[in-house]
């Protein structure tokens, strides 16, 4: 739960520099921030919050982390399909 928000926050700068990944840089930034807030919420609820609503806080954190992974996976799938289409269209033309 700790590593994914940190990795997302560190990766945002590199994603913004690459034209292929620039489209997902802002969503990754916001989702990493949401994961960080979720982590703070889980920590608060677990320690001084007497475990009130800990299940809800964990589910919100998990949802944000899955969304972060999903955004990156969908973009990777889009990028992996793009060269195949270009080669197929060039072969049809050539």
Coordinates of C-alpha atoms in Angstrom, one line a residue:
X1 CA 0.0 0.0 0.0
X2 CA 2.9 2.4 0.6
X3 CA 5.0 1.7 -2.5
X4 CA 2.4 2.2 -5.2
X5 CA 1.6 5.9 -4.3
X6 CA 5.3 6.7 -4.0
X7 CA 6.1 5.0 -7.3
X8 CA 3.3 6.8 -9.1
X9 CA 4.4 10.2 -7.7
X10 CA 8.0 9.5 -8.8
X11 CA 7.0 8.4 -12.2
X12 CA 4.8 11.4 -13.1
X13 CA 7.8 13.6 -14.1
X14 CA 9.1 11.0 -16.5
X15 CA 5.7 10.3 -18.0
X16 CA 5.2 14.0 -18.7
X17 CA 8.5 14.1 -20.6
X18 CA 7.6 11.3 -23.0
X19 CA 5.1 12.2 -25.8
X20 CA 3.6 8.7 -25.8
X21 CA 2.9 8.8 -22.1
X22 CA 2.0 12.5 -21.7
X23 CA -1.7 11.8 -21.9
X24 CA -1.6 9.7 -18.7
X25 CA 0.8 11.9 -16.7
X26 CA -2.0 14.0 -15.1
X27 CA -4.3 11.1 -14.2
X28 CA -1.4 9.2 -12.7
X29 CA -0.5 12.3 -10.7
X30 CA -4.0 12.7 -9.3
X31 CA -4.4 9.0 -8.6
X32 CA -1.0 8.9 -6.8
X33 CA -2.2 11.8 -4.7
X34 CA -5.5 10.0 -4.0
X35 CA -3.5 6.9 -3.0
X36 CA -1.4 9.0 -0.6
X37 CA -4.5 10.5 1.0
X38 CA -6.0 7.0 1.3
X39 CA -2.9 5.8 3.0
X40 CA -3.1 8.7 5.5
X41 CA -6.8 7.9 6.1
X42 CA -6.0 4.2 6.7
X43 CA -3.2 5.1 9.1
X44 CA -5.4 7.5 11.0
X45 CA -8.3 5.2 11.2
X46 CA -6.1 2.2 12.3
X47 CA -4.3 4.1 15.1
X48 CA -6.1 7.0 16.8
X49 CA -9.4 6.4 15.1
X50 CA -10.2 3.1 17.0
X51 CA -10.7 1.2 13.7
X52 CA -14.0 3.0 13.0
X53 CA -14.6 2.8 9.2
X54 CA -11.3 1.0 8.6
X55 CA -13.0 -1.3 6.0
X56 CA -14.2 1.8 4.1
X57 CA -10.8 3.5 4.2
X58 CA -9.1 0.3 3.0
X59 CA -11.6 -0.1 0.1
X60 CA -11.1 3.5 -1.0
X61 CA -7.3 3.1 -0.9
X62 CA -7.5 -0.2 -2.8
X63 CA -9.8 1.4 -5.5
X64 CA -7.4 4.3 -6.0
X65 CA -4.5 1.9 -6.4
X66 CA -6.3 -0.4 -8.8
X67 CA -7.3 2.7 -10.8
X68 CA -3.6 3.8 -11.0
X69 CA -2.5 0.4 -12.2
X70 CA -5.4 0.3 -14.7
X71 CA -4.6 3.7 -16.2
X72 CA -1.0 2.6 -16.8
X73 CA -2.0 -0.9 -18.1
X74 CA -4.6 0.5 -20.6
X75 CA -2.1 3.1 -22.0
X76 CA 0.6 0.3 -22.3
X77 CA -1.9 -1.8 -24.2
X78 CA -2.7 1.1 -26.5
X79 CA 1.0 1.7 -27.2
X80 CA 1.7 -2.0 -27.8
X81 CA -1.0 -2.2 -30.4
X82 CA -0.1 0.9 -32.3
X83 CA 3.2 -0.3 -33.9
X84 CA 1.4 -3.5 -35.1
X85 CA -1.2 -1.5 -36.8
X86 CA 1.4 0.7 -38.5
X87 CA 3.3 -2.3 -39.8
X88 CA 0.2 -3.9 -41.0
X89 CA -0.9 -0.8 -42.9
X90 CA 2.5 -0.3 -44.4
X91 CA 2.6 -3.9 -45.6
X92 CA -0.8 -3.4 -47.2
X93 CA 0.3 -0.3 -49.0
X94 CA 3.8 -1.6 -50.0

